[in-house]
PDB file of C-alpha atoms in Angstrom:
ATOM      1  CA  MET A 559      77.503  89.897  37.659  1.00 66.00           C
ATOM      2  CA  ALA A 560      74.017  91.164  38.529  1.00 79.00           C
ATOM      3  CA  VAL A 561      71.573  91.497  35.638  1.00 90.00           C
ATOM      4  CA  ILE A 562      69.301  94.543  35.870  1.00 96.00           C
ATOM      5  CA  GLY A 563      66.107  95.086  33.917  1.00 97.00           C
ATOM      6  CA  ILE A 564      65.259  98.718  33.152  1.00 97.00           C
ATOM      7  CA  MET A 565      61.829  99.686  31.863  1.00 97.00           C
ATOM      8  CA  SER A 566      61.303 103.242  30.660  1.00 94.00           C
ATOM      9  CA  ALA A 567      57.949 104.810  30.015  1.00 88.00           C
ATOM     10  CA  MET A 568      59.131 107.294  27.401  1.00 88.00           C
ATOM     11  CA  HIS A 569      61.262 107.001  24.262  1.00 91.00           C
ATOM     12  CA  GLU A 570      63.499 109.864  25.439  1.00 89.00           C
ATOM     13  CA  GLU A 571      64.418 107.997  28.617  1.00 88.00           C
ATOM     14  CA  LEU A 572      65.185 104.756  26.826  1.00 91.00           C
ATOM     15  CA  ALA A 573      67.342 106.611  24.293  1.00 91.00           C
ATOM     16  CA  ALA A 574      69.298 108.238  27.117  1.00 90.00           C
ATOM     17  CA  VAL A 575      70.007 104.838  28.675  1.00 92.00           C
ATOM     18  CA  LEU A 576      71.017 103.270  25.350  1.00 93.00           C
ATOM     19  CA  ALA A 577      73.421 106.138  24.723  1.00 92.00           C
ATOM     20  CA  VAL A 578      75.542 105.025  27.712  1.00 92.00           C
ATOM     21  CA  MET A 579      75.438 101.299  26.858  1.00 92.00           C
ATOM     22  CA  PRO A 580      78.391 100.890  24.469  1.00 88.00           C
ATOM     23  CA  ASP A 581      77.640  97.311  23.431  1.00 90.00           C
ATOM     24  CA  GLU A 582      73.855  97.073  23.336  1.00 91.00           C
ATOM     25  CA  GLN A 583      72.286  94.444  21.103  1.00 95.00           C
ATOM     26  CA  CYS A 584      68.619  94.327  20.160  1.00 96.00           C
ATOM     27  CA  VAL A 585      66.480  91.250  20.746  1.00 97.00           C
ATOM     28  CA  ARG A 586      62.971  91.622  19.298  1.00 96.00           C
ATOM     29  CA  VAL A 587      60.172  89.695  21.011  1.00 96.00           C
ATOM     30  CA  ALA A 588      56.396  90.253  20.852  1.00 95.00           C
ATOM     31  CA  GLY A 589      56.900  93.394  18.799  1.00 94.00           C
ATOM     32  CA  ARG A 590      59.156  94.907  21.440  1.00 96.00           C
ATOM     33  CA  ASP A 591      62.853  95.755  21.270  1.00 97.00           C
ATOM     34  CA  PHE A 592      64.838  94.520  24.268  1.00 98.00           C
ATOM     35  CA  TRP A 593      68.323  96.048  24.406  1.00 97.00           C
ATOM     36  CA  VAL A 594      70.957  93.873  26.090  1.00 97.00           C
ATOM     37  CA  GLY A 595      74.267  95.437  27.079  1.00 96.00           C
ATOM     38  CA  HIS A 596      76.363  96.703  29.984  1.00 95.00           C
ATOM     39  CA  TRP A 597      76.332  99.812  32.152  1.00 94.00           C
ATOM     40  CA  GLN A 598      78.416 100.649  35.215  1.00 92.00           C
ATOM     41  CA  GLY A 599      79.716  97.083  35.425  1.00 90.00           C
ATOM     42  CA  HIS A 600      76.281  95.456  35.294  1.00 93.00           C
ATOM     43  CA  GLU A 601      74.531  93.546  32.557  1.00 95.00           C
ATOM     44  CA  VAL A 602      71.426  95.509  31.628  1.00 97.00           C
ATOM     45  CA  VAL A 603      68.297  94.709  29.635  1.00 97.00           C
ATOM     46  CA  ALA A 604      66.457  97.923  28.721  1.00 97.00           C
ATOM     47  CA  VAL A 605      63.032  98.138  27.137  1.00 98.00           C
ATOM     48  CA  LEU A 606      60.239 100.610  26.484  1.00 97.00           C
ATOM     49  CA  SER A 607      57.212  99.722  28.599  1.00 95.00           C
ATOM     50  CA  ARG A 608      54.708 101.300  26.221  1.00 93.00           C
ATOM     51  CA  ILE A 609      51.726 103.157  27.616  1.00 94.00           C
ATOM     52  CA  GLY A 610      49.031 101.712  29.858  1.00 95.00           C
ATOM     53  CA  LYS A 611      48.717  98.762  32.201  1.00 97.00           C
ATOM     54  CA  VAL A 612      48.164  95.990  29.645  1.00 97.00           C
ATOM     55  CA  ALA A 613      51.087  97.015  27.435  1.00 97.00           C
ATOM     56  CA  ALA A 614      53.375  97.404  30.450  1.00 97.00           C
ATOM     57  CA  ALA A 615      52.322  94.035  31.895  1.00 98.00           C
ATOM     58  CA  THR A 616      52.978  92.314  28.577  1.00 97.00           C
ATOM     59  CA  THR A 617      56.406  93.951  28.344  1.00 98.00           C
ATOM     60  CA  ALA A 618      57.281  92.966  31.909  1.00 98.00           C
ATOM     61  CA  THR A 619      56.135  89.377  31.370  1.00 98.00           C
ATOM     62  CA  VAL A 620      58.203  88.932  28.215  1.00 97.00           C
ATOM     63  CA  LEU A 621      61.189  90.543  29.936  1.00 97.00           C
ATOM     64  CA  LEU A 622      60.993  88.181  32.908  1.00 97.00           C
ATOM     65  CA  GLU A 623      60.336  85.102  30.770  1.00 96.00           C
ATOM     66  CA  ARG A 624      63.090  85.668  28.204  1.00 96.00           C
ATOM     67  CA  PHE A 625      65.892  87.230  30.247  1.00 95.00           C
ATOM     68  CA  LYS A 626      67.424  86.064  33.509  1.00 89.00           C
ATOM     69  CA  MET A 627      67.479  89.055  35.854  1.00 92.00           C
ATOM     70  CA  ASP A 628      68.156  89.898  39.469  1.00 94.00           C
ATOM     71  CA  ALA A 629      66.000  93.045  39.715  1.00 97.00           C
ATOM     72  CA  LEU A 630      63.682  95.255  37.659  1.00 98.00           C
ATOM     73  CA  VAL A 631      63.544  99.046  37.867  1.00 98.00           C
ATOM     74  CA  PHE A 632      60.939 101.260  36.210  1.00 98.00           C
ATOM     75  CA  THR A 633      61.605 104.914  35.415  1.00 96.00           C
ATOM     76  CA  GLY A 634      59.234 107.528  34.091  1.00 93.00           C
ATOM     77  CA  ALA A 635      57.143 110.570  34.869  1.00 93.00           C
ATOM     78  CA  ALA A 636      54.020 110.943  36.982  1.00 93.00           C
ATOM     79  CA  GLY A 637      51.443 113.510  37.974  1.00 91.00           C
ATOM     80  CA  GLY A 638      51.701 114.776  41.525  1.00 93.00           C
ATOM     81  CA  LEU A 639      48.660 114.183  43.742  1.00 93.00           C
ATOM     82  CA  SER A 640      49.900 114.949  47.232  1.00 92.00           C
ATOM     83  CA  ALA A 641      50.611 118.577  48.071  1.00 89.00           C
ATOM     84  CA  GLU A 642      54.143 117.395  48.878  1.00 91.00           C
ATOM     85  CA  ALA A 643      54.862 116.086  45.373  1.00 90.00           C
ATOM     86  CA  GLN A 644      55.596 119.185  43.336  1.00 90.00           C
ATOM     87  CA  VAL A 645      56.835 119.488  39.758  1.00 91.00           C
ATOM     88  CA  GLY A 646      60.497 118.484  39.577  1.00 92.00           C
ATOM     89  CA  ASP A 647      60.374 116.277  42.665  1.00 95.00           C
ATOM     90  CA  VAL A 648      61.124 112.557  42.460  1.00 97.00           C
ATOM     91  CA  VAL A 649      58.866 109.875  43.927  1.00 98.00           C
ATOM     92  CA  VAL A 650      60.318 106.448  44.715  1.00 98.00           C
ATOM     93  CA  ALA A 651      57.426 104.044  45.074  1.00 98.00           C
ATOM     94  CA  SER A 652      56.983 102.035  48.264  1.00 98.00           C
ATOM     95  CA  GLY A 653      53.947 100.382  46.675  1.00 98.00           C
ATOM     96  CA  PHE A 654      51.398 100.562  43.879  1.00 98.00           C
ATOM     97  CA  LEU A 655      47.606 100.413  43.590  1.00 98.00           C
ATOM     98  CA  GLN A 656      45.270 100.453  40.577  1.00 97.00           C
ATOM     99  CA  HIS A 657      42.974 103.413  41.155  1.00 97.00           C
ATOM    100  CA  ASP A 658      40.585 102.205  38.430  1.00 95.00           C
ATOM    101  CA  MET A 659      40.269  98.614  39.717  1.00 96.00           C
ATOM    102  CA  ASP A 660      36.722  98.097  40.983  1.00 95.00           C
ATOM    103  CA  ALA A 661      35.168  94.619  41.059  1.00 96.00           C
ATOM    104  CA  SER A 662      32.681  95.559  43.777  1.00 95.00           C
ATOM    105  CA  PRO A 663      30.443  94.274  45.191  1.00 96.00           C
ATOM    106  CA  LEU A 664      32.218  90.943  44.575  1.00 95.00           C
ATOM    107  CA  PHE A 665      35.461  92.347  45.980  1.00 96.00           C
ATOM    108  CA  PRO A 666      36.340  95.540  47.875  1.00 95.00           C
ATOM    109  CA  LYS A 667      37.059  98.535  45.675  1.00 95.00           C
ATOM    110  CA  HIS A 668      40.693  98.602  44.449  1.00 96.00           C
ATOM    111  CA  GLU A 669      41.317  94.982  45.502  1.00 96.00           C
ATOM    112  CA  VAL A 670      42.678  92.826  42.680  1.00 97.00           C
ATOM    113  CA  PRO A 671      40.424  89.744  42.437  1.00 97.00           C
ATOM    114  CA  LEU A 672      41.970  86.507  43.722  1.00 95.00           C
ATOM    115  CA  TYR A 673      45.019  88.287  45.157  1.00 97.00           C
ATOM    116  CA  GLY A 674      43.372  89.431  48.375  1.00 96.00           C
ATOM    117  CA  ARG A 675      45.131  92.778  48.174  1.00 97.00           C
ATOM    118  CA  SER A 676      44.929  96.164  46.523  1.00 97.00           C
ATOM    119  CA  ARG A 677      48.497  97.277  47.207  1.00 97.00           C
ATOM    120  CA  PHE A 678      51.574  95.712  45.649  1.00 98.00           C
ATOM    121  CA  ASP A 679      54.709  96.699  47.538  1.00 98.00           C
ATOM    122  CA  THR A 680      58.084  97.341  45.961  1.00 98.00           C
ATOM    123  CA  ASP A 681      61.316  95.792  47.231  1.00 98.00           C
ATOM    124  CA  PRO A 682      62.337  97.786  50.346  1.00 98.00           C
ATOM    125  CA  ALA A 683      66.131  97.491  49.957  1.00 97.00           C
ATOM    126  CA  LEU A 684      66.036  98.278  46.250  1.00 97.00           C
ATOM    127  CA  SER A 685      63.720 101.245  46.792  1.00 98.00           C
ATOM    128  CA  HIS A 686      65.871 102.586  49.615  1.00 98.00           C
ATOM    129  CA  ALA A 687      69.000 102.435  47.453  1.00 97.00           C
ATOM    130  CA  LEU A 688      67.255 104.233  44.587  1.00 98.00           C
ATOM    131  CA  ALA A 689      65.928 106.897  46.961  1.00 98.00           C
ATOM    132  CA  ALA A 690      69.466 107.492  48.213  1.00 97.00           C
ATOM    133  CA  ALA A 691      70.705 107.805  44.626  1.00 97.00           C
ATOM    134  CA  ALA A 692      67.875 110.224  43.825  1.00 97.00           C
ATOM    135  CA  ALA A 693      68.708 112.356  46.864  1.00 97.00           C
ATOM    136  CA  GLN A 694      72.308 112.554  45.701  1.00 96.00           C
ATOM    137  CA  VAL A 695      71.272 113.668  42.218  1.00 95.00           C
ATOM    138  CA  LEU A 696      68.712 116.211  43.433  1.00 95.00           C
ATOM    139  CA  SER A 697      71.231 117.750  45.809  1.00 93.00           C
ATOM    140  CA  ASP A 698      72.793 119.413  42.738  1.00 90.00           C
ATOM    141  CA  PRO A 699      70.127 119.574  40.009  1.00 89.00           C
ATOM    142  CA  ALA A 700      71.998 122.175  37.946  1.00 88.00           C
ATOM    143  CA  ARG A 701      74.751 119.654  37.308  1.00 90.00           C
ATOM    144  CA  HIS A 702      72.309 117.345  35.541  1.00 90.00           C
ATOM    145  CA  LEU A 703      69.738 119.739  34.077  1.00 90.00           C
ATOM    146  CA  GLY A 704      71.509 123.009  33.428  1.00 89.00           C
ATOM    147  CA  ALA A 705      70.506 126.453  34.591  1.00 88.00           C
ATOM    148  CA  GLN A 706      67.989 127.060  31.804  1.00 88.00           C
ATOM    149  CA  ALA A 707      65.783 124.060  32.622  1.00 88.00           C
ATOM    150  CA  ILE A 708      65.876 124.900  36.320  1.00 89.00           C
ATOM    151  CA  ALA A 709      64.792 128.457  35.624  1.00 88.00           C
ATOM    152  CA  ASP A 710      62.113 127.527  33.075  1.00 86.00           C
ATOM    153  CA  PHE A 711      60.464 124.896  35.305  1.00 87.00           C
ATOM    154  CA  HIS A 712      61.214 126.617  38.653  1.00 84.00           C
ATOM    155  CA  LEU A 713      63.121 123.611  39.993  1.00 86.00           C
ATOM    156  CA  HIS A 714      65.088 125.348  42.707  1.00 80.00           C
ATOM    157  CA  ALA A 715      64.562 122.951  45.622  1.00 90.00           C
ATOM    158  CA  PRO A 716      63.506 119.520  44.295  1.00 93.00           C
ATOM    159  CA  ARG A 717      62.886 116.800  46.863  1.00 95.00           C
ATOM    160  CA  VAL A 718      62.711 113.007  46.998  1.00 97.00           C
ATOM    161  CA  HIS A 719      59.600 111.304  48.373  1.00 97.00           C
ATOM    162  CA  GLN A 720      58.829 107.662  49.132  1.00 98.00           C
ATOM    163  CA  GLY A 721      55.289 106.359  49.224  1.00 97.00           C
ATOM    164  CA  LEU A 722      52.275 105.064  47.339  1.00 98.00           C
ATOM    165  CA  ILE A 723      51.890 105.622  43.595  1.00 98.00           C
ATOM    166  CA  VAL A 724      48.581 104.810  41.900  1.00 97.00           C
ATOM    167  CA  SER A 725      48.104 103.650  38.310  1.00 97.00           C
ATOM    168  CA  GLY A 726      45.196 103.681  35.893  1.00 95.00           C
ATOM    169  CA  ASP A 727      44.391 103.511  32.211  1.00 93.00           C
ATOM    170  CA  ARG A 728      43.778 107.198  31.741  1.00 90.00           C
ATOM    171  CA  PHE A 729      45.965 110.270  31.736  1.00 86.00           C
ATOM    172  CA  VAL A 730      44.746 112.277  34.714  1.00 85.00           C
ATOM    173  CA  SER A 731      44.777 115.823  33.419  1.00 81.00           C
ATOM    174  CA  THR A 732      41.953 117.734  35.073  1.00 85.00           C
ATOM    175  CA  THR A 733      41.714 119.292  38.488  1.00 86.00           C
ATOM    176  CA  ALA A 734      38.384 117.533  39.057  1.00 86.00           C
ATOM    177  CA  GLU A 735      39.899 114.093  38.420  1.00 88.00           C
ATOM    178  CA  SER A 736      42.888 114.713  40.659  1.00 87.00           C
ATOM    179  CA  GLN A 737      40.631 115.938  43.467  1.00 89.00           C
ATOM    180  CA  VAL A 738      38.580 112.736  43.270  1.00 91.00           C
ATOM    181  CA  LEU A 739      41.750 110.651  43.528  1.00 91.00           C
ATOM    182  CA  ARG A 740      43.055 112.667  46.461  1.00 92.00           C
ATOM    183  CA  ARG A 741      39.789 112.184  48.341  1.00 93.00           C
ATOM    184  CA  SER A 742      39.543 108.442  47.687  1.00 92.00           C
ATOM    185  CA  LEU A 743      43.271 107.692  48.065  1.00 94.00           C
ATOM    186  CA  PRO A 744      44.747 110.305  50.413  1.00 93.00           C
ATOM    187  CA  GLU A 745      47.990 108.295  50.790  1.00 96.00           C
ATOM    188  CA  ALA A 746      48.799 108.534  47.087  1.00 96.00           C
ATOM    189  CA  LEU A 747      51.739 110.749  46.235  1.00 97.00           C
ATOM    190  CA  ALA A 748      51.485 110.496  42.440  1.00 96.00           C
ATOM    191  CA  VAL A 749      49.525 108.960  39.571  1.00 96.00           C
ATOM    192  CA  GLU A 750      50.674 107.289  36.338  1.00 95.00           C
ATOM    193  CA  MET A 751      49.601 104.528  33.928  1.00 95.00           C
ATOM    194  CA  GLU A 752      51.892 101.489  34.243  1.00 97.00           C
ATOM    195  CA  GLY A 753      53.526 100.820  37.606  1.00 98.00           C
ATOM    196  CA  ALA A 754      50.810  98.832  39.374  1.00 98.00           C
ATOM    197  CA  ALA A 755      50.610  96.365  36.495  1.00 98.00           C
ATOM    198  CA  VAL A 756      54.373  95.811  36.494  1.00 98.00           C
ATOM    199  CA  ALA A 757      54.380  95.438  40.287  1.00 98.00           C
ATOM    200  CA  GLN A 758      51.720  92.718  40.028  1.00 98.00           C
ATOM    201  CA  VAL A 759      53.696  90.831  37.378  1.00 98.00           C
ATOM    202  CA  CYS A 760      56.850  91.060  39.497  1.00 98.00           C
ATOM    203  CA  LEU A 761      54.973  89.659  42.501  1.00 98.00           C
ATOM    204  CA  ASP A 762      53.861  86.714  40.372  1.00 98.00           C
ATOM    205  CA  TYR A 763      57.468  86.021  39.348  1.00 97.00           C
ATOM    206  CA  GLY A 764      59.085  86.801  42.702  1.00 97.00           C
ATOM    207  CA  MET A 765      61.186  89.527  41.082  1.00 98.00           C
ATOM    208  CA  PRO A 766      62.530  92.421  43.189  1.00 98.00           C
ATOM    209  CA  PHE A 767      60.954  95.574  41.756  1.00 98.00           C
ATOM    210  CA  ALA A 768      61.310  99.307  42.292  1.00 98.00           C
ATOM    211  CA  ALA A 769      60.137 102.419  40.486  1.00 98.00           C
ATOM    212  CA  VAL A 770      61.336 106.010  40.250  1.00 97.00           C
ATOM    213  CA  ARG A 771      58.990 108.665  38.892  1.00 96.00           C
ATOM    214  CA  THR A 772      59.723 112.334  38.271  1.00 95.00           C
ATOM    215  CA  VAL A 773      56.738 114.600  38.938  1.00 94.00           C
ATOM    216  CA  SER A 774      56.078 116.285  35.584  1.00 87.00           C
ATOM    217  CA  ASP A 775      52.810 118.043  36.461  1.00 80.00           C
ATOM    218  CA  ARG A 776      50.171 118.309  39.136  1.00 70.00           C
ATOM    219  CA  ALA A 777      47.658 116.048  37.323  1.00 64.00           C
ATOM    220  CA  ASP A 778      45.369 119.043  36.895  1.00 70.00           C
ATOM    221  CA  ASP A 779      44.108 121.366  34.149  1.00 66.00           C
ATOM    222  CA  ASP A 780      47.703 122.386  33.340  1.00 67.00           C
ATOM    223  CA  ALA A 781      49.013 118.803  33.045  1.00 58.00           C
ATOM    224  CA  HIS A 782      49.576 119.013  29.291  1.00 59.00           C
ATOM    225  CA  ILE A 783      51.619 122.214  29.333  1.00 63.00           C
ATOM    226  CA  ASP A 784      55.243 121.665  28.222  1.00 78.00           C
ATOM    227  CA  PHE A 785      54.954 117.936  29.041  1.00 81.00           C
ATOM    228  CA  ASN A 786      57.141 116.742  26.175  1.00 84.00           C
ATOM    229  CA  ARG A 787      59.791 119.347  26.882  1.00 87.00           C
ATOM    230  CA  PHE A 788      59.778 118.432  30.562  1.00 89.00           C
ATOM    231  CA  ILE A 789      60.369 114.783  29.698  1.00 89.00           C
ATOM    232  CA  ARG A 790      63.252 115.696  27.412  1.00 89.00           C
ATOM    233  CA  ASP A 791      64.934 118.343  29.567  1.00 90.00           C
ATOM    234  CA  VAL A 792      64.206 117.102  33.095  1.00 92.00           C
ATOM    235  CA  ALA A 793      62.718 113.616  33.580  1.00 92.00           C
ATOM    236  CA  SER A 794      64.991 111.762  31.169  1.00 93.00           C
ATOM    237  CA  ARG A 795      68.089 113.453  32.617  1.00 93.00           C
ATOM    238  CA  TYR A 796      67.036 112.731  36.184  1.00 94.00           C
ATOM    239  CA  SER A 797      66.384 109.080  35.307  1.00 95.00           C
ATOM    240  CA  LEU A 798      69.758 108.650  33.664  1.00 95.00           C
ATOM    241  CA  ALA A 799      71.615 110.276  36.552  1.00 95.00           C
ATOM    242  CA  ILE A 800      69.702 108.374  39.266  1.00 97.00           C
ATOM    243  CA  LEU A 801      70.153 104.990  37.601  1.00 96.00           C
ATOM    244  CA  SER A 802      73.820 105.691  36.955  1.00 95.00           C
ATOM    245  CA  GLN A 803      74.399 106.710  40.569  1.00 95.00           C
ATOM    246  CA  TRP A 804      72.570 103.626  41.829  1.00 96.00           C
ATOM    247  CA  LEU A 805      74.383 101.169  39.564  1.00 95.00           C
ATOM    248  CA  MET A 806      77.747 102.723  40.378  1.00 90.00           C
ATOM    249  CA  HIS A 807      77.304 101.858  44.060  1.00 86.00           C
ATOM    250  CA  ARG A 808      75.374  98.602  43.728  1.00 82.00           C
TER     251      ARG A 808
END
């Protein structure tokens, strides 16, 4: 039986996952609650990543050290950077980069010292399977979100994207900041605060890793508007449905 690690960025998402794990048991390590149980015929270890790169890296390291797993999947929300990534879309990461890593002039900007790279790729097969699951879910969003959420957030034609996601230790919430990121990293589809750190840890451990992020805002001056409600009514429901669809066919 495959063992799957699931890291969620928000409490609402973790709670949604735990609600479908009938036999979850809590193991507390390093001040974190790791929930071990079963879902869709797989053994699952679910944990809250906490916010920011250091907290997420610590969580991922403890998870990989303490629990034998076959793959790790991260779910959460992100701010859209590319014009393609609109609110309500889902981005499946093909790779991650730390947009605030800069050890120049000793190393090129964005390159992680001693790794010889700035980009940390996700597992292609795992990412492809999650993208297929996301496409299935987004083909009928009303089934998972309800008509009210679709109307309130104008989610009438959500799409799935695959590409680069960038991470940094700040919540990008101004138009000026997002414009700077778009100019310096035109490939980036979305921005968040944990994924690149987890991707680096997974590279160190040789662990297949993938990440699914729902675009909650455009990382601009309106990024704070209805964020918590969006997480509750859209992102957490998407995450649950996508993971369920993926595990069902894994």
